[in-house]
XYZ file of C-alpha atoms in Angstrom:
687
model
C 49.182 -107.943 136.727
C 51.008 -104.700 137.888
C 54.491 -103.460 137.942
C 55.721 -100.713 140.282
C 58.474 -98.155 139.049
C 61.427 -100.025 140.462
C 60.589 -103.324 138.833
C 59.581 -101.735 135.493
C 62.843 -99.748 135.484
C 64.616 -103.477 136.252
C 62.792 -104.940 133.229
C 63.935 -102.092 130.965
C 67.557 -102.293 132.132
C 67.624 -105.979 131.328
C 65.896 -105.546 128.116
C 68.807 -103.822 126.630
C 71.841 -105.702 128.061
C 73.006 -108.494 130.315
C 74.042 -107.576 133.848
C 77.219 -109.744 134.833
C 76.576 -109.883 138.702
C 74.171 -108.900 141.621
C 77.128 -106.538 142.530
C 76.980 -104.941 139.242
C 73.062 -104.631 139.304
C 73.279 -102.825 142.844
C 75.642 -100.161 141.207
C 73.620 -99.741 138.167
C 70.202 -99.426 139.736
C 71.406 -98.079 143.405
C 69.088 -100.612 145.210
C 70.076 -103.121 147.983
C 70.401 -106.953 147.409
C 66.904 -107.446 148.764
C 65.212 -104.628 147.034
C 66.444 -106.413 143.700
C 65.641 -109.917 144.461
C 62.027 -108.693 145.298
C 61.838 -106.719 142.048
C 63.390 -109.572 140.206
C 60.258 -111.491 141.632
C 58.043 -109.040 140.389
C 59.497 -108.690 136.929
C 59.281 -112.451 136.544
C 55.694 -112.599 137.432
C 54.923 -109.895 134.987
C 56.954 -111.757 131.929
C 55.186 -115.292 132.958
C 51.596 -113.542 132.902
C 52.467 -111.873 129.359
C 53.783 -115.328 128.290
C 57.632 -114.625 128.296
C 60.430 -116.805 129.788
C 61.561 -115.138 133.303
C 64.742 -113.738 133.691
C 67.826 -115.869 133.349
C 71.154 -116.187 135.190
C 74.402 -118.024 133.824
C 77.875 -117.363 135.264
C 79.582 -116.531 132.194
C 76.700 -113.932 131.339
C 75.083 -112.736 134.581
C 71.445 -111.969 134.341
C 69.489 -111.620 131.040
C 66.469 -112.150 129.297
C 66.628 -115.225 127.001
C 63.506 -114.089 124.879
C 65.480 -110.968 123.799
C 62.046 -109.104 123.766
C 61.790 -106.205 121.160
C 61.171 -102.472 122.349
C 58.093 -102.571 120.616
C 56.903 -105.632 122.480
C 57.459 -104.335 125.948
C 55.754 -100.945 124.815
C 52.828 -102.700 124.061
C 52.779 -104.891 127.282
C 53.555 -102.090 129.675
C 50.437 -99.742 129.448
C 49.620 -97.233 132.064
C 46.762 -100.238 132.972
C 49.647 -102.401 134.243
C 52.112 -99.865 135.536
C 52.034 -98.129 138.986
C 52.765 -94.642 138.795
C 55.527 -93.088 141.269
C 54.885 -90.273 143.228
C 57.177 -88.110 140.907
C 55.234 -89.634 137.893
C 51.903 -88.567 139.356
C 53.030 -84.935 140.284
C 54.246 -84.560 136.482
C 51.011 -85.513 134.972
C 48.868 -83.520 137.424
C 51.128 -80.385 136.927
C 50.834 -80.784 132.857
C 47.092 -81.369 133.216
C 46.392 -78.348 134.996
C 48.762 -76.230 132.983
C 47.634 -77.526 129.595
C 44.245 -78.907 129.812
C 41.257 -76.893 128.487
C 38.762 -79.373 130.368
C 37.323 -78.278 133.947
C 39.695 -80.464 136.072
C 38.512 -82.228 139.198
C 40.085 -84.889 141.362
C 38.244 -87.697 139.542
C 40.261 -86.570 136.099
C 43.681 -87.239 137.984
C 42.391 -90.347 139.644
C 41.423 -91.619 136.198
C 44.848 -90.666 134.736
C 46.869 -91.878 137.662
C 44.897 -94.845 138.891
C 45.243 -94.089 142.528
C 43.093 -93.084 145.097
C 41.261 -90.090 146.033
C 43.627 -89.291 149.291
C 46.613 -89.877 147.193
C 45.686 -87.516 144.730
C 45.092 -84.790 147.274
C 48.118 -85.460 148.911
C 49.906 -85.079 145.603
C 48.178 -81.732 144.824
C 49.015 -80.355 148.309
C 52.807 -80.612 147.375
C 52.233 -79.185 143.893
C 50.443 -76.387 145.267
C 53.673 -75.807 147.742
C 55.886 -76.441 144.772
C 54.077 -73.836 142.627
C 54.101 -71.264 145.350
C 57.780 -71.350 145.592
C 57.676 -70.390 141.782
C 55.519 -67.712 142.215
C 52.402 -69.525 140.959
C 49.096 -70.271 142.713
C 47.103 -73.772 142.278
C 43.425 -73.120 143.302
C 40.074 -75.088 142.807
C 36.569 -73.612 142.371
C 33.310 -75.606 141.294
C 33.088 -73.417 138.139
C 36.513 -73.394 136.811
C 37.850 -76.964 138.436
C 41.666 -76.687 139.234
C 43.406 -73.962 137.691
C 46.982 -72.344 138.003
C 47.508 -68.444 138.053
C 50.574 -66.287 137.708
C 52.953 -64.739 135.483
C 52.893 -66.386 131.929
C 56.771 -66.498 131.324
C 57.093 -68.388 134.790
C 54.277 -70.777 133.620
C 56.312 -71.456 130.489
C 59.494 -72.146 132.093
C 57.767 -74.855 134.655
C 56.618 -76.526 131.306
C 60.165 -76.374 129.350
C 61.382 -77.903 132.921
C 58.473 -80.441 133.110
C 58.867 -81.724 129.449
C 62.743 -82.179 129.700
C 62.293 -84.281 132.939
C 59.269 -86.131 131.400
C 60.817 -86.745 127.775
C 64.241 -87.794 129.113
C 63.015 -90.055 132.177
C 62.579 -93.605 132.105
C 58.833 -93.475 132.040
C 58.549 -90.758 129.509
C 55.947 -93.202 127.460
C 53.692 -93.778 130.402
C 53.337 -89.924 130.980
C 53.231 -88.820 127.574
C 50.119 -91.188 127.023
C 48.292 -89.818 129.837
C 48.635 -86.175 128.589
C 48.825 -86.542 124.601
C 47.641 -89.748 123.448
C 44.954 -88.252 121.241
C 47.368 -85.996 119.919
C 49.983 -88.415 118.703
C 49.270 -87.675 115.078
C 49.732 -83.699 115.321
C 52.988 -84.259 117.568
C 54.435 -86.519 114.713
C 53.361 -83.903 112.208
C 55.473 -81.156 114.257
C 58.480 -83.512 114.676
C 58.392 -84.157 110.753
C 58.131 -80.389 110.056
C 61.207 -80.054 112.236
C 63.362 -82.661 110.615
C 62.437 -80.484 107.273
C 63.614 -77.372 109.151
C 66.938 -78.993 110.042
C 67.613 -79.648 106.107
C 66.581 -76.101 105.158
C 68.844 -74.544 108.073
C 71.918 -76.842 107.380
C 71.507 -78.308 111.353
C 71.038 -81.487 113.106
C 69.365 -81.460 116.460
C 70.213 -83.772 119.172
C 67.381 -86.323 119.344
C 66.572 -85.459 122.735
C 66.086 -81.830 121.922
C 64.277 -82.404 118.618
C 61.480 -84.441 120.992
C 61.473 -81.488 123.319
C 60.773 -79.092 120.675
C 57.986 -80.938 118.768
C 56.343 -81.308 122.373
C 57.150 -77.828 123.335
C 55.468 -76.428 120.318
C 52.466 -78.650 120.530
C 52.109 -77.570 124.201
C 52.382 -73.828 123.264
C 49.631 -74.391 120.589
C 47.668 -75.473 123.586
C 48.544 -72.507 125.977
C 47.492 -70.130 123.379
C 44.234 -72.062 122.852
C 43.744 -71.519 126.481
C 44.322 -67.769 126.347
C 47.690 -68.120 128.103
C 49.595 -65.550 125.667
C 53.134 -64.036 126.299
C 53.619 -60.516 126.807
C 55.770 -58.732 124.314
C 59.383 -58.519 124.677
C 61.129 -56.008 122.456
C 64.788 -57.744 122.775
C 63.090 -60.583 121.005
C 62.199 -58.556 117.757
C 65.419 -58.776 115.745
C 64.575 -62.566 115.286
C 61.746 -61.526 112.899
C 64.363 -60.938 110.157
C 65.704 -64.586 110.343
C 65.402 -67.510 108.290
C 64.284 -69.456 111.670
C 61.333 -67.019 111.996
C 60.102 -67.822 108.559
C 60.145 -71.238 108.854
C 58.254 -71.312 112.033
C 55.483 -68.941 110.551
C 54.863 -71.542 107.855
C 54.945 -74.351 110.288
C 52.133 -72.617 112.365
C 50.036 -72.402 109.459
C 49.898 -76.076 108.959
C 47.112 -78.542 110.338
C 49.061 -79.544 113.464
C 48.457 -76.107 115.019
C 45.081 -75.032 115.843
C 45.538 -71.654 117.576
C 46.355 -68.084 116.153
C 49.806 -67.466 116.993
C 50.991 -63.948 117.729
C 54.430 -62.444 116.546
C 55.743 -62.583 120.257
C 54.651 -66.305 120.365
C 56.372 -67.002 116.921
C 59.533 -65.417 118.244
C 59.355 -67.336 121.341
C 59.284 -70.623 119.109
C 61.978 -69.096 116.955
C 64.313 -68.516 119.933
C 63.730 -72.002 121.125
C 64.837 -72.942 117.335
C 67.950 -71.340 117.671
C 68.809 -72.081 121.193
C 68.657 -76.047 121.039
C 71.694 -77.963 121.466
C 72.983 -79.718 117.886
C 74.958 -82.179 116.773
C 75.807 -80.710 113.368
C 75.738 -76.984 112.118
C 76.944 -76.359 108.536
C 77.452 -72.498 108.989
C 80.760 -71.936 108.242
C 82.716 -70.497 111.355
C 84.532 -67.881 109.408
C 81.276 -66.225 108.796
C 80.665 -65.426 112.732
C 83.693 -63.481 113.412
C 82.461 -62.326 116.685
C 82.010 -66.164 118.102
C 85.265 -67.126 116.653
C 87.119 -64.297 118.326
C 85.423 -65.365 121.789
C 86.165 -69.061 121.454
C 89.827 -68.393 120.500
C 89.945 -66.026 123.682
C 88.496 -68.695 125.886
C 90.576 -71.620 124.440
C 93.925 -69.554 124.689
C 93.046 -68.729 128.302
C 92.486 -72.492 129.043
C 95.887 -73.202 127.565
C 97.511 -70.586 129.800
C 95.855 -71.824 132.852
C 96.547 -75.439 132.403
C 99.965 -74.814 130.455
C 98.847 -77.515 127.813
C 98.951 -76.882 124.151
C 95.696 -77.835 122.308
C 96.208 -79.581 119.060
C 93.969 -79.313 116.020
C 92.494 -76.011 117.427
C 90.285 -75.120 114.378
C 88.782 -78.437 114.878
C 88.283 -77.913 118.411
C 86.613 -74.484 117.144
C 84.027 -76.054 114.780
C 82.961 -78.291 117.671
C 82.926 -75.584 120.104
C 80.774 -73.167 117.733
C 78.238 -76.062 117.091
C 77.467 -75.865 120.970
C 78.143 -72.198 121.707
C 76.033 -70.777 119.075
C 72.656 -72.045 120.586
C 74.115 -71.730 124.284
C 74.838 -68.103 123.470
C 70.996 -67.428 122.808
C 69.929 -69.516 125.608
C 72.216 -67.437 127.937
C 71.557 -64.093 126.462
C 67.794 -64.564 126.396
C 67.512 -66.308 129.748
C 66.176 -69.656 128.408
C 67.136 -72.151 130.744
C 68.695 -75.364 129.720
C 69.281 -78.498 132.051
C 72.740 -80.566 131.478
C 72.322 -83.849 133.016
C 75.918 -84.254 133.133
C 76.760 -81.360 135.348
C 76.857 -82.981 138.659
C 78.983 -85.793 137.404
C 81.360 -83.653 135.514
C 81.974 -81.393 138.412
C 82.416 -84.497 140.661
C 84.621 -86.398 138.749
C 86.584 -83.901 136.950
C 86.687 -80.873 139.534
C 90.056 -79.531 138.610
C 89.376 -79.499 135.073
C 85.910 -77.838 135.487
C 87.697 -75.178 137.702
C 89.949 -74.050 135.327
C 87.482 -74.260 132.426
C 84.970 -72.146 134.509
C 87.831 -69.435 135.074
C 88.544 -69.627 131.476
C 84.845 -68.787 130.875
C 85.125 -65.426 132.519
C 86.114 -63.816 129.128
C 82.486 -65.056 127.718
C 80.874 -63.873 131.160
C 82.743 -60.398 130.768
C 81.332 -60.200 127.327
C 77.863 -61.416 127.997
C 77.641 -59.191 131.240
C 76.188 -62.044 133.460
C 77.810 -65.247 134.897
C 77.458 -68.654 132.669
C 74.819 -71.117 134.407
C 76.483 -74.203 135.847
C 74.884 -76.145 133.379
C 76.430 -74.205 130.462
C 79.732 -74.253 132.049
C 79.994 -78.087 132.252
C 79.523 -78.407 128.588
C 82.748 -76.522 127.946
C 84.503 -78.792 130.538
C 83.150 -81.810 128.391
C 84.563 -80.380 125.121
C 87.798 -79.500 126.676
C 88.173 -82.678 128.911
C 87.366 -84.687 125.645
C 90.040 -83.053 123.451
C 92.611 -83.539 126.219
C 91.616 -87.265 126.197
C 91.924 -87.273 122.585
C 95.580 -85.978 122.446
C 96.495 -88.224 125.486
C 97.046 -85.437 128.002
C 95.595 -85.681 131.499
C 95.432 -82.846 134.068
C 94.862 -85.339 137.075
C 98.368 -87.003 136.412
C 99.912 -83.496 137.333
C 100.744 -82.129 140.680
C 98.024 -79.511 142.052
C 99.395 -76.373 143.642
C 97.804 -73.302 145.051
C 99.586 -69.780 145.761
C 98.831 -68.122 148.855
C 99.840 -64.544 148.895
C 98.197 -61.641 151.605
C 99.995 -58.977 149.678
C 97.247 -57.660 147.224
C 95.878 -58.820 143.992
C 98.698 -57.128 142.107
C 101.786 -58.632 143.786
C 99.657 -61.951 144.090
C 99.339 -61.908 140.253
C 102.859 -61.391 139.655
C 104.033 -64.221 142.284
C 101.495 -66.485 140.136
C 102.520 -65.658 136.701
C 106.229 -66.257 137.708
C 105.440 -69.542 139.236
C 103.562 -70.816 136.266
C 106.469 -69.808 134.254
C 109.005 -71.589 136.161
C 107.199 -74.952 136.863
C 104.999 -75.590 133.487
C 104.361 -79.192 134.635
C 102.809 -78.171 137.918
C 98.885 -77.637 137.604
C 98.314 -74.168 139.201
C 94.786 -73.876 140.507
C 94.286 -70.618 142.279
C 95.985 -67.365 143.934
C 94.152 -67.346 147.515
C 94.353 -65.336 150.653
C 95.191 -66.894 154.089
C 91.864 -67.036 155.180
C 90.465 -68.440 151.609
C 92.799 -71.224 152.173
C 91.069 -72.641 154.866
C 87.935 -73.055 153.297
C 89.259 -73.951 149.633
C 87.200 -76.888 148.254
C 89.559 -78.490 145.866
C 92.475 -80.788 146.513
C 96.011 -79.808 146.304
C 99.211 -81.610 146.565
C 101.621 -78.322 146.636
C 101.452 -74.934 148.507
C 103.465 -71.637 147.319
C 103.085 -69.189 150.039
C 104.565 -66.004 151.035
C 103.955 -66.662 154.508
C 104.123 -69.654 156.703
C 100.966 -71.906 157.149
C 99.663 -74.958 158.731
C 98.718 -77.289 155.928
C 99.125 -81.161 155.160
C 100.524 -80.483 151.580
C 104.014 -79.666 150.690
C 104.714 -76.225 151.863
C 107.339 -73.690 149.779
C 107.566 -70.431 151.624
C 108.796 -68.055 148.585
C 108.953 -64.124 148.626
C 106.148 -62.346 146.943
C 108.519 -61.219 144.360
C 111.062 -63.623 142.950
C 114.446 -62.580 141.918
C 116.955 -64.476 139.794
C 118.516 -66.235 142.812
C 115.086 -66.891 144.614
C 114.042 -68.918 141.365
C 117.202 -71.001 141.230
C 116.805 -71.848 145.107
C 113.052 -72.644 144.672
C 113.675 -74.599 141.533
C 116.122 -76.805 143.518
C 113.635 -77.194 146.428
C 110.850 -78.540 143.982
C 112.945 -80.545 141.853
C 114.245 -82.305 145.078
C 110.751 -82.788 146.465
C 108.916 -84.010 143.213
C 111.728 -85.841 141.501
C 114.482 -86.780 144.052
C 117.180 -84.834 142.370
C 118.214 -81.169 142.155
C 119.255 -78.922 139.248
C 123.112 -77.766 139.748
C 123.481 -74.140 140.838
C 124.481 -71.614 137.994
C 124.492 -67.643 138.599
C 123.986 -66.461 135.175
C 122.870 -62.912 136.434
C 126.559 -62.622 138.140
C 128.433 -63.963 135.195
C 126.677 -61.465 132.709
C 127.620 -58.469 135.225
C 131.183 -59.951 135.339
C 131.362 -60.040 131.458
C 129.916 -56.899 130.809
C 132.729 -55.176 132.685
C 135.567 -56.337 130.511
C 133.712 -57.032 127.134
C 130.976 -55.618 124.913
C 128.021 -57.885 124.995
C 126.289 -57.371 121.213
C 123.222 -60.086 122.200
C 122.963 -60.094 125.816
C 119.577 -62.562 125.735
C 121.479 -64.940 123.590
C 124.188 -64.811 125.750
C 122.123 -65.252 128.761
C 120.441 -68.099 127.263
C 123.704 -70.068 126.057
C 124.939 -69.639 129.381
C 122.201 -71.109 131.236
C 122.274 -73.884 128.872
C 125.931 -74.592 129.054
C 126.035 -74.109 133.193
C 122.912 -76.500 133.577
C 124.643 -79.551 131.677
C 128.155 -78.709 132.857
C 127.943 -78.120 136.374
C 128.301 -80.541 139.171
C 130.763 -82.938 140.569
C 132.495 -86.047 138.518
C 130.971 -89.166 139.531
C 132.470 -92.861 139.050
C 132.523 -93.274 135.456
C 134.543 -91.156 132.668
C 131.323 -91.010 130.285
C 129.191 -89.895 133.259
C 131.612 -87.323 134.366
C 131.777 -85.694 131.049
C 127.794 -86.026 130.855
C 127.558 -87.604 127.598
C 125.150 -86.226 124.714
C 121.831 -88.186 123.536
C 123.693 -90.047 120.646
C 126.336 -91.402 123.127
C 123.853 -93.230 124.944
C 121.337 -93.946 121.960
C 123.166 -95.771 119.474
C 122.935 -98.867 117.229
C 123.482 -101.421 120.166
C 120.718 -99.806 122.392
C 118.054 -98.807 119.580
C 115.453 -101.496 118.570
C 112.539 -101.548 116.108
C 109.985 -104.236 116.730
C 106.430 -104.868 115.286
C 104.534 -104.957 118.931
C 104.645 -106.447 122.350
C 101.725 -108.149 123.891
C 101.655 -106.442 127.280
C 103.346 -103.206 128.562
C 105.425 -105.345 131.055
C 106.642 -106.980 128.140
C 107.667 -103.771 126.336
C 109.621 -102.818 129.103
C 111.495 -106.099 129.281
C 112.020 -105.993 125.344
C 113.323 -102.186 125.667
C 115.663 -102.812 128.613
C 117.206 -106.091 126.960
C 120.203 -104.320 125.249
C 121.081 -102.532 128.666
C 120.706 -105.895 130.420
C 123.426 -107.654 127.846
C 125.642 -104.641 127.832
C 125.838 -105.131 131.324
C 124.850 -101.426 132.222
C 121.607 -102.600 134.362
C 120.669 -105.705 136.160
C 117.602 -107.669 135.838
C 116.382 -106.204 139.221
C 116.448 -102.684 137.657
C 113.878 -104.024 134.921
C 111.648 -105.518 137.405
C 111.968 -102.362 139.622
C 110.746 -100.202 136.962
C 107.708 -102.432 136.489
C 106.906 -102.411 139.965
C 107.223 -98.740 140.388
C 104.357 -98.395 137.310
C 102.383 -100.979 138.881
C 102.415 -99.157 142.218
C 102.071 -95.564 140.652
C 100.243 -95.732 137.570
C 101.640 -94.935 134.038
C 103.541 -91.659 135.105
C 105.924 -92.499 132.858
C 103.828 -91.846 129.741
C 105.097 -88.319 129.449
C 103.588 -87.415 126.080
C 101.373 -89.128 123.750
C 102.844 -92.250 122.392
C 105.918 -91.819 124.340
C 107.127 -93.387 127.875
C 110.388 -93.034 129.804
C 110.323 -95.880 132.374
C 113.084 -95.815 135.009
C 113.787 -96.277 138.560
C 116.297 -95.530 141.450
C 120.006 -96.064 140.550
C 120.511 -98.042 143.732
C 117.938 -100.447 142.327
C 120.525 -102.146 139.705
C 122.182 -99.250 137.891
C 125.867 -100.363 137.136
C 126.346 -97.214 134.623
C 124.741 -94.709 132.961
C 122.852 -95.636 129.874
C 119.929 -95.318 127.704
C 117.851 -97.536 125.273
C 114.969 -96.841 122.784
C 112.356 -99.437 121.505
C 109.881 -98.369 118.711
C 107.125 -100.509 118.140
C 104.791 -100.572 114.636
C 101.688 -101.327 117.033
C 101.087 -99.218 119.953
C 101.008 -101.307 123.501
C 98.531 -99.700 126.260
C 100.096 -98.554 129.590
C 96.696 -97.885 130.498
C 93.212 -97.892 128.855
C 93.766 -94.287 127.442
C 97.734 -94.304 127.160
C 98.876 -96.269 124.254
C 102.624 -95.947 123.479
C 104.934 -96.747 120.548
C 108.212 -95.151 121.904
C 109.714 -96.568 125.124
C 112.966 -94.956 125.978
C 114.674 -96.603 129.123
C 116.633 -94.482 131.345
C 119.163 -95.725 133.532
C 120.682 -92.933 135.956
C 123.758 -93.650 137.720
C 123.429 -90.693 140.019
C 121.424 -87.276 140.193
C 123.129 -85.350 137.453
C 125.196 -87.435 135.113
C 122.111 -88.079 132.737
C 120.976 -84.315 132.639
C 122.477 -83.367 129.276
C 121.180 -85.943 127.549
C 117.818 -85.851 129.142
C 117.550 -82.238 128.455
C 118.307 -82.984 124.745
C 115.683 -85.669 124.711
C 113.066 -83.589 126.353
C 114.065 -80.969 123.638
C 113.426 -83.423 121.042
C 109.961 -84.702 122.431
C 108.657 -81.310 122.745
C 108.257 -80.930 119.002
C 105.285 -83.503 117.971
C 106.730 -83.631 114.221
C 110.081 -85.239 115.688
C 108.159 -87.825 117.488
C 105.989 -88.432 114.382
C 109.380 -88.623 112.193
C 110.590 -91.231 114.677
C 107.415 -93.289 114.517
C 107.734 -93.201 110.334
C 111.352 -94.497 110.687
C 111.937 -97.753 109.027
C 115.622 -98.355 110.319
C 118.093 -97.523 112.887
C 119.898 -94.723 110.710
C 116.741 -92.828 110.279
C 116.471 -92.768 114.181
C 120.015 -91.763 114.867
C 119.772 -89.105 112.070
C 116.974 -87.471 114.236
C 118.728 -88.096 117.623
C 121.925 -86.482 116.348
C 120.314 -83.163 115.576
C 119.365 -82.611 119.184
C 122.733 -84.095 120.407
C 125.009 -81.075 119.900
C 127.608 -80.124 122.207
C 125.603 -76.988 123.531
C 121.963 -77.346 123.708
C 120.057 -74.845 121.848
């Protein structure tokens, strides 16, 4: 009974977990429903012929194997005699045989290994010749030597490294390794064991995949040396002859697992692979490697600058980046290629994050003198993305903008910097020329341009150098566009000039700051309620009547209902306002989660606000507004108009900008403790 590649892959998929539905099976395999049905029939035939029950289906479980077949059982049954190699499998087997085998190889050897006809092997060989030629290698045949491959030894090593990575991380790895190395299992296992001993002596832990790759790579190197395929000397490798890794490699080569005589160059080749392989742990302290530390700090600071995000617990982040970057540094420096299987997925799913990470890595590229490969850059994207997710920050929630300026790099950079400072919540992706804009690959919501453009995005035309009045005007436009209200005008520069004519200003910067704060919260027209006309401070809105401490809420909808209940009881909002807040989140997503563990739900004044009010609910147990957005502090904002709530909102923002304040509020056990924190930020003049 034979299994083709598709059926074997489906069997392995079912071996490890049930699949809920046919739709899910289509998504996981990439096959059509008809192809899956055909493969399931093949799998069932194979299972029954080997005394296993066929694939089962139940509505509550989906498709599954009732026998719970162990990995070892499948491995024994699924030998190459009952397995049909795919075209790619055959190419890998034949390529590795030609590169590594010391036998005189003929078409018969390839037929015997793959179980296919002579014509199929000849077609495979023709494709391989074309692939080899693209790499600068030549596959040729003679009666005396059989099939051989000629060309640069370093290129051959590169091809072997790539083949090993593909084979050992592929779904059919056991079948292929059995064809090439079945008689050498004991020696390869011995090398694997020695590498594990090296891990202990070096204080590192390799990823499982990389450890297996090293074992097979070192054995393959021994095979190549036995064939006379040795590398030319490379003077840049010589400093590694003084390392502990080289000493351990030298000792390993002397064991029974190796049968060839290795030159210093070959030992250095193995040493470089040892230091450049990915690892999950590295006990060597970061402080001992000041150069790496400074580089990682500079890259991280640049990432923070570009994203306007503060990364928390950066020392821990440096440690994780170090574990990855140390081997990556050697891979990049010595041009040892490395494949990141997640690269395409990362750049596709997180394009903006990857783009800004790529820009941050220019610091490394300038230091190294060449561009980082995309595979390596994707790893940094994964680390930064994981850290943002860990602290509850998401870049894709923010509006994305480009800056268009045809006035040269100097003016463009000034404009870009000014806009970043003015709008820290907007994610600025790039500064572009007008021509570059037409072909820009990333999506964006806003365009800040010094010239008029035809664009589907929201366009703000700005002067290339912004004066204070320009900033105020632009700020109003952006606030109106994004949030539906504007900040009152304040001519602080004019006031400063006027004051200086009649008084001596001892601290201009502090005066300017306080004028900004005072005018920001006091300017505007009176509204229909006395308290609103005075723009109440935070403590006047969050009182014992509007504060609640509860253990938990079942859902985020229930949490909003609970948080709003004091305002409904006081008569400042209608029930319709609560419904409007819930519907807004259901429609637009959890945009109200403005910082980790804190949400400020709100709706439009006309949707049920009777007078300006605010309430706060603290939960002992977080409720999820989304799978990655847990919330414990829910602050309901009911604004009666566009500006009466601004003073309190500014004070609330100042309070929440300090993570320590959020922590203190979460630790509060009664209303008095919460009020004490709120009172600190409820002064008549916002600091």
